[in-house]
XYZ file of C-alpha atoms in Angstrom:
255
model
C -4.036 4.522 -17.362
C -4.648 2.683 -14.485
C -1.525 1.714 -12.278
C -1.995 -2.056 -12.481
C -0.604 -1.630 -16.405
C 2.749 0.500 -15.239
C 4.697 -2.886 -14.530
C 4.135 -3.787 -18.326
C 4.674 -0.966 -20.375
C 8.120 -0.834 -18.292
C 9.100 -4.609 -19.123
C 8.185 -4.886 -22.300
C 9.936 -1.115 -23.429
C 7.272 0.647 -24.287
C 9.050 2.962 -21.571
C 12.848 1.489 -21.426
C 13.948 2.184 -18.056
C 17.605 2.836 -18.715
C 18.262 3.367 -14.896
C 17.160 1.975 -11.996
C 18.342 2.733 -8.044
C 16.344 1.355 -5.375
C 17.076 0.361 -1.526
C 16.696 -2.582 -0.501
C 17.151 -5.053 2.938
C 20.146 -6.710 3.675
C 20.275 -9.808 1.644
C 19.425 -13.300 2.901
C 22.205 -15.698 3.384
C 20.713 -17.211 0.100
C 21.137 -13.667 -1.328
C 18.177 -12.164 -1.805
C 17.800 -8.689 -0.816
C 13.716 -7.266 0.085
C 12.180 -3.928 -1.400
C 10.532 -3.475 1.962
C 8.033 -0.540 1.321
C 8.049 -0.075 -1.978
C 7.190 -2.635 -4.248
C 4.105 -1.475 -6.710
C 6.224 -0.370 -9.995
C 9.430 -1.039 -8.238
C 10.429 -4.324 -8.641
C 8.709 -4.450 -12.610
C 11.438 -1.298 -12.958
C 14.889 -3.466 -11.576
C 13.753 -6.666 -13.367
C 14.041 -4.515 -16.663
C 16.402 -1.241 -16.083
C 19.787 -1.358 -18.172
C 21.551 -0.473 -14.753
C 20.407 -1.404 -11.847
C 21.865 0.400 -8.766
C 20.444 -1.355 -5.480
C 21.196 0.638 -2.209
C 21.017 -1.938 0.697
C 19.686 -0.575 3.929
C 19.526 -2.648 6.880
C 17.176 -0.148 8.080
C 14.579 -1.475 5.051
C 12.034 -4.735 6.291
C 12.415 -7.605 4.921
C 8.613 -7.993 3.779
C 7.579 -11.697 2.559
C 5.796 -12.187 -0.482
C 6.350 -11.170 -4.792
C 9.555 -8.462 -3.330
C 12.753 -9.634 -3.690
C 15.378 -9.309 -6.531
C 18.803 -10.974 -5.707
C 21.835 -9.534 -4.783
C 23.400 -11.155 -8.083
C 20.978 -8.991 -10.400
C 22.188 -6.215 -8.762
C 25.488 -4.343 -11.652
C 25.792 -2.141 -8.287
C 25.394 -2.681 -4.295
C 26.308 0.665 -2.397
C 25.821 -0.274 1.246
C 24.998 2.952 2.934
C 22.241 3.191 6.451
C 19.459 6.183 6.267
C 16.194 6.587 8.519
C 13.288 5.337 5.522
C 10.576 8.078 5.118
C 8.104 8.524 8.040
C 4.319 9.955 8.449
C 3.142 11.192 11.614
C -0.860 11.063 12.770
C -2.832 13.418 10.785
C -5.031 16.399 12.984
C -7.901 15.247 13.788
C -10.877 16.678 11.188
C -14.585 17.118 12.020
C -15.430 16.536 8.009
C -13.794 13.324 8.450
C -15.051 12.000 11.117
C -18.241 12.132 10.244
C -17.436 10.562 7.162
C -15.960 7.746 8.951
C -18.718 7.401 11.201
C -21.010 6.728 8.443
C -18.900 4.488 6.559
C -18.130 2.539 9.729
C -22.009 2.113 10.497
C -23.025 0.895 6.717
C -20.764 0.538 3.727
C -18.309 -2.093 5.983
C -19.698 -5.502 7.899
C -17.534 -7.593 9.528
C -15.708 -10.876 7.120
C -15.628 -7.305 4.956
C -12.218 -6.809 2.882
C -10.909 -3.106 2.405
C -8.984 -1.120 0.976
C -8.243 2.459 1.662
C -6.167 5.526 -0.121
C -3.590 8.377 2.070
C -5.103 11.298 4.362
C -6.873 12.412 7.554
C -9.830 10.610 6.162
C -8.385 7.639 5.707
C -6.668 7.834 9.063
C -10.261 7.977 10.986
C -12.265 5.867 8.577
C -9.921 3.185 9.865
C -9.948 3.870 14.290
C -13.384 4.234 13.204
C -13.449 0.194 11.804
C -11.571 -1.015 15.371
C -14.954 -3.124 16.635
C -15.238 -4.568 13.273
C -15.003 -8.016 13.535
C -12.901 -10.384 10.566
C -12.060 -7.746 8.360
C -9.328 -9.011 5.412
C -6.695 -6.246 3.371
C -6.098 -6.554 0.452
C -4.232 -2.837 -0.738
C -2.229 -0.875 -2.462
C -0.924 0.722 1.116
C -0.490 0.227 4.757
C -0.166 2.386 7.410
C 0.181 2.048 10.998
C -3.351 2.209 11.287
C -4.168 -1.254 9.735
C -1.133 -2.286 12.140
C -3.793 -1.074 14.848
C -6.293 -3.116 13.522
C -4.128 -6.559 13.743
C -3.232 -5.646 16.868
C -7.124 -5.422 18.279
C -8.118 -8.213 16.108
C -10.436 -5.806 14.128
C -8.073 -7.474 11.294
C -7.938 -11.186 10.971
C -8.194 -11.411 7.492
C -9.545 -15.294 8.105
C -13.008 -14.312 5.832
C -11.030 -12.670 2.642
C -12.197 -15.825 -0.324
C -8.910 -14.918 -1.811
C -4.711 -14.969 -0.337
C -6.616 -15.683 3.384
C -4.611 -15.127 6.483
C -2.274 -12.684 4.704
C -2.897 -8.626 4.628
C -1.529 -7.650 1.033
C -0.296 -4.708 -0.291
C 2.366 -3.148 -2.557
C 3.898 0.205 -0.255
C 4.009 1.274 2.649
C 4.198 4.544 4.860
C 4.158 5.176 8.349
C 6.584 5.508 11.503
C 9.506 2.845 13.271
C 7.573 1.137 15.078
C 5.202 0.362 11.902
C 8.258 -1.161 9.771
C 9.294 -3.152 12.685
C 5.697 -4.595 12.605
C 6.671 -5.634 8.576
C 9.883 -6.862 9.422
C 9.512 -10.453 8.020
C 5.320 -10.636 9.692
C 4.347 -13.922 8.058
C 0.586 -11.992 8.185
C 1.982 -9.433 5.500
C 2.978 -10.019 1.419
C 3.930 -7.592 -0.875
C 2.816 -8.001 -4.197
C 3.880 -6.001 -7.615
C 0.655 -3.052 -8.951
C 0.497 -5.967 -11.621
C -1.481 -7.853 -9.495
C -2.464 -6.127 -6.046
C -4.263 -3.378 -7.975
C -5.478 -5.684 -10.993
C -9.383 -5.861 -10.494
C -10.316 -9.124 -11.702
C -7.788 -10.796 -8.560
C -9.748 -7.584 -6.665
C -12.402 -8.566 -8.114
C -12.298 -11.833 -5.923
C -12.334 -10.665 -2.793
C -15.537 -10.788 -0.289
C -17.334 -8.125 0.577
C -14.474 -6.094 -0.951
C -14.264 -2.018 0.247
C -11.715 0.298 -1.569
C -12.651 3.788 -0.349
C -10.385 6.065 -1.350
C -10.330 10.920 -0.821
C -11.607 12.003 -4.206
C -9.386 14.834 -6.212
C -11.349 15.306 -9.597
C -14.498 12.939 -10.763
C -15.957 13.513 -14.785
C -18.429 13.516 -16.656
C -18.492 9.358 -16.966
C -18.123 8.867 -13.677
C -14.423 8.503 -13.171
C -12.616 9.125 -10.028
C -8.700 10.661 -9.957
C -7.629 10.013 -6.824
C -3.576 11.004 -6.930
C -2.436 12.596 -3.822
C -2.402 16.655 -3.260
C -1.746 18.663 -0.050
C -5.194 18.974 0.386
C -5.164 14.910 0.976
C -2.422 14.545 2.537
C -2.319 12.956 6.253
C -1.448 16.323 6.959
C -4.417 18.330 4.651
C -8.199 17.562 4.857
C -9.807 14.903 4.110
C -11.819 16.410 1.472
C -10.243 17.280 -1.794
C -11.957 20.530 -4.645
C -13.331 19.963 -8.318
C -12.703 23.254 -8.636
C -10.203 26.316 -6.508
C -14.179 27.740 -6.088
C -15.963 24.184 -5.873
C -17.303 22.226 -2.805
C -15.914 19.626 -1.574
C -15.641 16.251 -2.798
C -16.048 13.224 -1.086
C -14.648 10.336 -0.147
C -15.610 8.033 -2.472
C -15.904 4.490 -1.472
C -16.460 1.606 -3.843
C -18.473 -1.806 -2.585
C -18.254 -5.237 -4.715
């Protein structure tokens, strides 16, 4: 099923959530707490759960957008500070750099809106896009490489055609510097998956290019792009159709 359909399963109680244990930023003066780096299906789970337990972590960035719950809606609030999950830079892989050069030169134009997954190939693609102009972002994950493109001026979000001026995502992963970049940044909005991953909303963007590392492709052309160790930032940029099969390439959808 599509990720955009998961929040509806929670809200309709086709998949009931009895207890949701979430991590949030400290509440602001009005009692609103941000879900920070994980809004995706977390917001729907929090709103639908019979019991909501919120861990208030001072290290969680306050990310803007539709990412807030009110402290009065939490049944239990636990204050506990701990480091957020971080990832380092992926090792350089020649195959990833080759894929990145082809995508940057042939498929991503100035003014394109991009969505990109995680992994060594994805990091190489973002590095290869550093000389592009007026890129926009509408993606499931924001990463530190997008922060660097934004600081270089390659990402401006001026020509997206929808949500102009905003980087839109539903999740993020990176290092502590990246999480500081997310905190209270008016250029960034996080929304749940039924918004970010909605095909109808994605189609409203100009020159939309979606890039993912494929794990498997079936005979009808459907692609599974879930994460495995071989497609993570520490693994290969390629994937395997079978244990004896050839690696499958990065998949690029352009509309």
